[in-house]
Amino acid sequence: MSSTAKPTSSENIVAQKYDRCLADLIVKSGVGFSVGVIASVILFRRRGWPIALGTGFGAGMAYADCDRLFNPARIPGMRVIPASEAAKYTAEASK
């Protein structure tokens, strides 16, 4: 058995990110929906807007997380280093 890992294709990486985003959307929208239902029943005399608001907040959080997953340069404080500079930093760190 070889201990070297087979390189992952870019299609599989994108598919994994998309699957994570979809799962995140379902979970966070579901949690927002649940919080909206509970708030609607307990606080707002069974009105519909807390449910829509909670679901929207959940979907918005999932969208923001997905945006950060596909575009890490949008994370505050994150810097994208070109390959030429990365090689220089790697050479300096190995000394």
PDB file of C-alpha atoms in Angstrom:
ATOM      1  CA  MET A   1       0.000   0.000   0.000  1.00  0.00           C
ATOM      2  CA  SER A   2       1.199   3.443  -0.883  1.00  0.00           C
ATOM      3  CA  SER A   3       0.986   6.173   1.721  1.00  0.00           C
ATOM      4  CA  THR A   4       0.815   8.960  -0.864  1.00  0.00           C
ATOM      5  CA  ALA A   5      -2.629  10.430  -1.276  1.00  0.00           C
ATOM      6  CA  LYS A   6      -4.178  10.709  -4.694  1.00  0.00           C
ATOM      7  CA  PRO A   7      -4.689  14.361  -5.690  1.00  0.00           C
ATOM      8  CA  THR A   8      -8.287  15.527  -5.537  1.00  0.00           C
ATOM      9  CA  SER A   9      -9.706  16.944  -8.734  1.00  0.00           C
ATOM     10  CA  SER A  10     -10.990  20.506  -8.771  1.00  0.00           C
ATOM     11  CA  GLU A  11     -14.475  19.232  -9.699  1.00  0.00           C
ATOM     12  CA  ASN A  12     -14.592  17.184  -6.501  1.00  0.00           C
ATOM     13  CA  ILE A  13     -13.427  20.139  -4.418  1.00  0.00           C
ATOM     14  CA  VAL A  14     -16.147  22.378  -5.867  1.00  0.00           C
ATOM     15  CA  ALA A  15     -18.739  19.607  -5.399  1.00  0.00           C
ATOM     16  CA  GLN A  16     -17.734  19.196  -1.742  1.00  0.00           C
ATOM     17  CA  LYS A  17     -17.989  22.948  -1.153  1.00  0.00           C
ATOM     18  CA  TYR A  18     -21.378  23.077  -2.884  1.00  0.00           C
ATOM     19  CA  ASP A  19     -22.640  20.139  -0.804  1.00  0.00           C
ATOM     20  CA  ARG A  20     -21.477  21.843   2.379  1.00  0.00           C
ATOM     21  CA  CYS A  21     -23.218  25.065   1.361  1.00  0.00           C
ATOM     22  CA  LEU A  22     -26.461  23.246   0.596  1.00  0.00           C
ATOM     23  CA  ALA A  23     -26.372  21.364   3.901  1.00  0.00           C
ATOM     24  CA  ASP A  24     -25.585  24.606   5.730  1.00  0.00           C
ATOM     25  CA  LEU A  25     -28.539  26.325   4.024  1.00  0.00           C
ATOM     26  CA  ILE A  26     -30.931  23.556   5.033  1.00  0.00           C
ATOM     27  CA  VAL A  27     -29.739  23.469   8.651  1.00  0.00           C
ATOM     28  CA  LYS A  28     -29.592  27.220   9.244  1.00  0.00           C
ATOM     29  CA  SER A  29     -32.888  27.914   7.493  1.00  0.00           C
ATOM     30  CA  GLY A  30     -34.479  25.138   9.537  1.00  0.00           C
ATOM     31  CA  VAL A  31     -33.152  26.565  12.782  1.00  0.00           C
ATOM     32  CA  GLY A  32     -34.330  30.052  11.778  1.00  0.00           C
ATOM     33  CA  PHE A  33     -37.743  28.651  10.867  1.00  0.00           C
ATOM     34  CA  SER A  34     -37.974  26.886  14.241  1.00  0.00           C
ATOM     35  CA  VAL A  35     -37.005  30.010  16.158  1.00  0.00           C
ATOM     36  CA  GLY A  36     -39.535  31.976  14.106  1.00  0.00           C
ATOM     37  CA  VAL A  37     -42.336  29.513  14.890  1.00  0.00           C
ATOM     38  CA  ILE A  38     -41.537  29.573  18.594  1.00  0.00           C
ATOM     39  CA  ALA A  39     -41.371  33.385  18.632  1.00  0.00           C
ATOM     40  CA  SER A  40     -44.598  33.590  16.656  1.00  0.00           C
ATOM     41  CA  VAL A  41     -46.491  31.311  19.030  1.00  0.00           C
ATOM     42  CA  ILE A  42     -45.094  32.708  22.274  1.00  0.00           C
ATOM     43  CA  LEU A  43     -44.549  36.402  21.615  1.00  0.00           C
ATOM     44  CA  PHE A  44     -46.437  37.605  18.551  1.00  0.00           C
ATOM     45  CA  ARG A  45     -49.900  35.980  18.725  1.00  0.00           C
ATOM     46  CA  ARG A  46     -49.383  33.604  15.786  1.00  0.00           C
ATOM     47  CA  ARG A  47     -48.375  36.081  13.143  1.00  0.00           C
ATOM     48  CA  GLY A  48     -46.433  34.995  10.075  1.00  0.00           C
ATOM     49  CA  TRP A  49     -43.674  37.565   9.882  1.00  0.00           C
ATOM     50  CA  PRO A  50     -41.464  36.121  12.664  1.00  0.00           C
ATOM     51  CA  ILE A  51     -41.310  32.833  10.749  1.00  0.00           C
ATOM     52  CA  ALA A  52     -40.281  34.559   7.522  1.00  0.00           C
ATOM     53  CA  LEU A  53     -37.778  36.743   9.377  1.00  0.00           C
ATOM     54  CA  GLY A  54     -36.155  33.783  11.159  1.00  0.00           C
ATOM     55  CA  THR A  55     -35.958  31.760   7.937  1.00  0.00           C
ATOM     56  CA  GLY A  56     -34.453  34.738   6.118  1.00  0.00           C
ATOM     57  CA  PHE A  57     -31.837  35.271   8.818  1.00  0.00           C
ATOM     58  CA  GLY A  58     -30.876  31.594   8.622  1.00  0.00           C
ATOM     59  CA  ALA A  59     -30.640  31.649   4.833  1.00  0.00           C
ATOM     60  CA  GLY A  60     -28.620  34.875   4.958  1.00  0.00           C
ATOM     61  CA  MET A  61     -26.139  33.378   7.401  1.00  0.00           C
ATOM     62  CA  ALA A  62     -25.780  30.312   5.177  1.00  0.00           C
ATOM     63  CA  TYR A  63     -25.228  32.544   2.135  1.00  0.00           C
ATOM     64  CA  ALA A  64     -22.512  34.503   3.935  1.00  0.00           C
ATOM     65  CA  ASP A  65     -20.743  31.311   5.026  1.00  0.00           C
ATOM     66  CA  CYS A  66     -20.950  29.915   1.494  1.00  0.00           C
ATOM     67  CA  ASP A  67     -19.555  33.145   0.078  1.00  0.00           C
ATOM     68  CA  ARG A  68     -16.591  32.908   2.460  1.00  0.00           C
ATOM     69  CA  LEU A  69     -16.095  29.237   1.549  1.00  0.00           C
ATOM     70  CA  PHE A  70     -15.913  29.907  -2.190  1.00  0.00           C
ATOM     71  CA  ASN A  71     -14.039  33.229  -1.919  1.00  0.00           C
ATOM     72  CA  PRO A  72     -11.672  33.200   1.078  1.00  0.00           C
ATOM     73  CA  ALA A  73     -10.226  36.583   0.081  1.00  0.00           C
ATOM     74  CA  ARG A  74     -13.394  38.195   1.494  1.00  0.00           C
ATOM     75  CA  ILE A  75     -12.563  37.095   5.029  1.00  0.00           C
ATOM     76  CA  PRO A  76     -11.367  40.161   6.958  1.00  0.00           C
ATOM     77  CA  GLY A  77      -7.620  39.972   7.564  1.00  0.00           C
ATOM     78  CA  MET A  78      -7.082  37.246   4.946  1.00  0.00           C
ATOM     79  CA  ARG A  79      -4.374  37.904   2.389  1.00  0.00           C
ATOM     80  CA  VAL A  80      -3.877  36.024  -0.866  1.00  0.00           C
ATOM     81  CA  ILE A  81      -0.178  35.528  -1.539  1.00  0.00           C
ATOM     82  CA  PRO A  82       1.013  34.861  -5.100  1.00  0.00           C
ATOM     83  CA  ALA A  83       2.905  31.601  -5.674  1.00  0.00           C
ATOM     84  CA  SER A  84       6.221  33.399  -6.216  1.00  0.00           C
ATOM     85  CA  GLU A  85       6.014  35.083  -2.816  1.00  0.00           C
ATOM     86  CA  ALA A  86       4.781  31.906  -1.137  1.00  0.00           C
ATOM     87  CA  ALA A  87       7.879  30.049  -2.367  1.00  0.00           C
ATOM     88  CA  LYS A  88      10.056  32.804  -0.901  1.00  0.00           C
ATOM     89  CA  TYR A  89       8.324  32.544   2.498  1.00  0.00           C
ATOM     90  CA  THR A  90       8.606  28.766   2.458  1.00  0.00           C
ATOM     91  CA  ALA A  91      12.351  28.965   1.680  1.00  0.00           C
ATOM     92  CA  GLU A  92      12.894  31.465   4.509  1.00  0.00           C
ATOM     93  CA  ALA A  93      10.937  29.392   6.998  1.00  0.00           C
ATOM     94  CA  SER A  94      12.913  26.220   6.250  1.00  0.00           C
ATOM     95  CA  LYS A  95      16.254  27.899   7.101  1.00  0.00           C
TER      96      LYS A  95
END
